[in-house]
Amino acid sequence: MKNDIILRAYDPASDLKTLSNIWFDASLKAHAFLGEPRLRAQQTLIETTYLPAAETIVACHRERPVGFISLLDTFVGGLFVAPGQQGRGIGRTLIAEALALKGELVLEVYTRNAEAFAFYGALGFAEISRRPSDDEGLPFENARLRLKA
């Protein structure tokens, strides 16, 4: 499938709702511990604040968005792949593209998201720090990871 993936720039007019839904579905799977009401509230911020502010690369399969990576300079604000498309190299492809563009990537991941934590480790990300709470001050530990080209 990797060869079937086309990367392109984010188009707010056609991609906003699709990427927001990918974000929600993937977040519900990976961050169930946050709870659906909190994720629904965050989805509004994804649409109104985070996607408009970020440099976003969209991965498409047969012209349909299936994942994306959003960058704030070298910081990965989000990497999300539709749950039905995970495990097919889409996330790796997006990370490789972002790393080629930026030369270095930094991100934070919930340590309770064991699958993502292992994924980033397998790609060579190194842990540089941890904090006991998330951006909203809730007790969900985050690890800060870095990968250099």
Phi, psi and omega in degrees: 000333184307321180289342180274357183269128176249132177259139178210167178288152176295135175243103184306323184295322184252343188256340191308303184293321180297313180292324177300318179291322175299314178304311183297310182299316180291322179292321178298323178288312187276331186237040180304330181296342178281336180089142182299318180301319179294319179295322177298318178295320179292331181300323177298319178294324177302314184286323188264336186239303190288309179298316179298331184273344189260160169269112188244133176250131183253133174262127181239142172239121185054045177069005180253126177301132179233355179183170179199159172231133179244129185242140169241092190059243181265359180273128177277104179287335178187142172226114184224135177234135179309133184309321180289350181251357182292150179086011183246012177090004182292314178299317178299318180296317179294318177297316180299318179295314180296319179295321177296324180286320190255336181083340179202144177230140175233143178207167172239143180223141174296130180292338177286346177272075187301323181296313179292319180301316178293320179302310181295322177298319180295334178276354178101006176296139178249139178286132179246341176190170175222154172223147188283346182226164181272188183298337180265006178081009179277153188283060176239107185299139177239141172250137176261127184236153179223145176225129177250146180292000000 
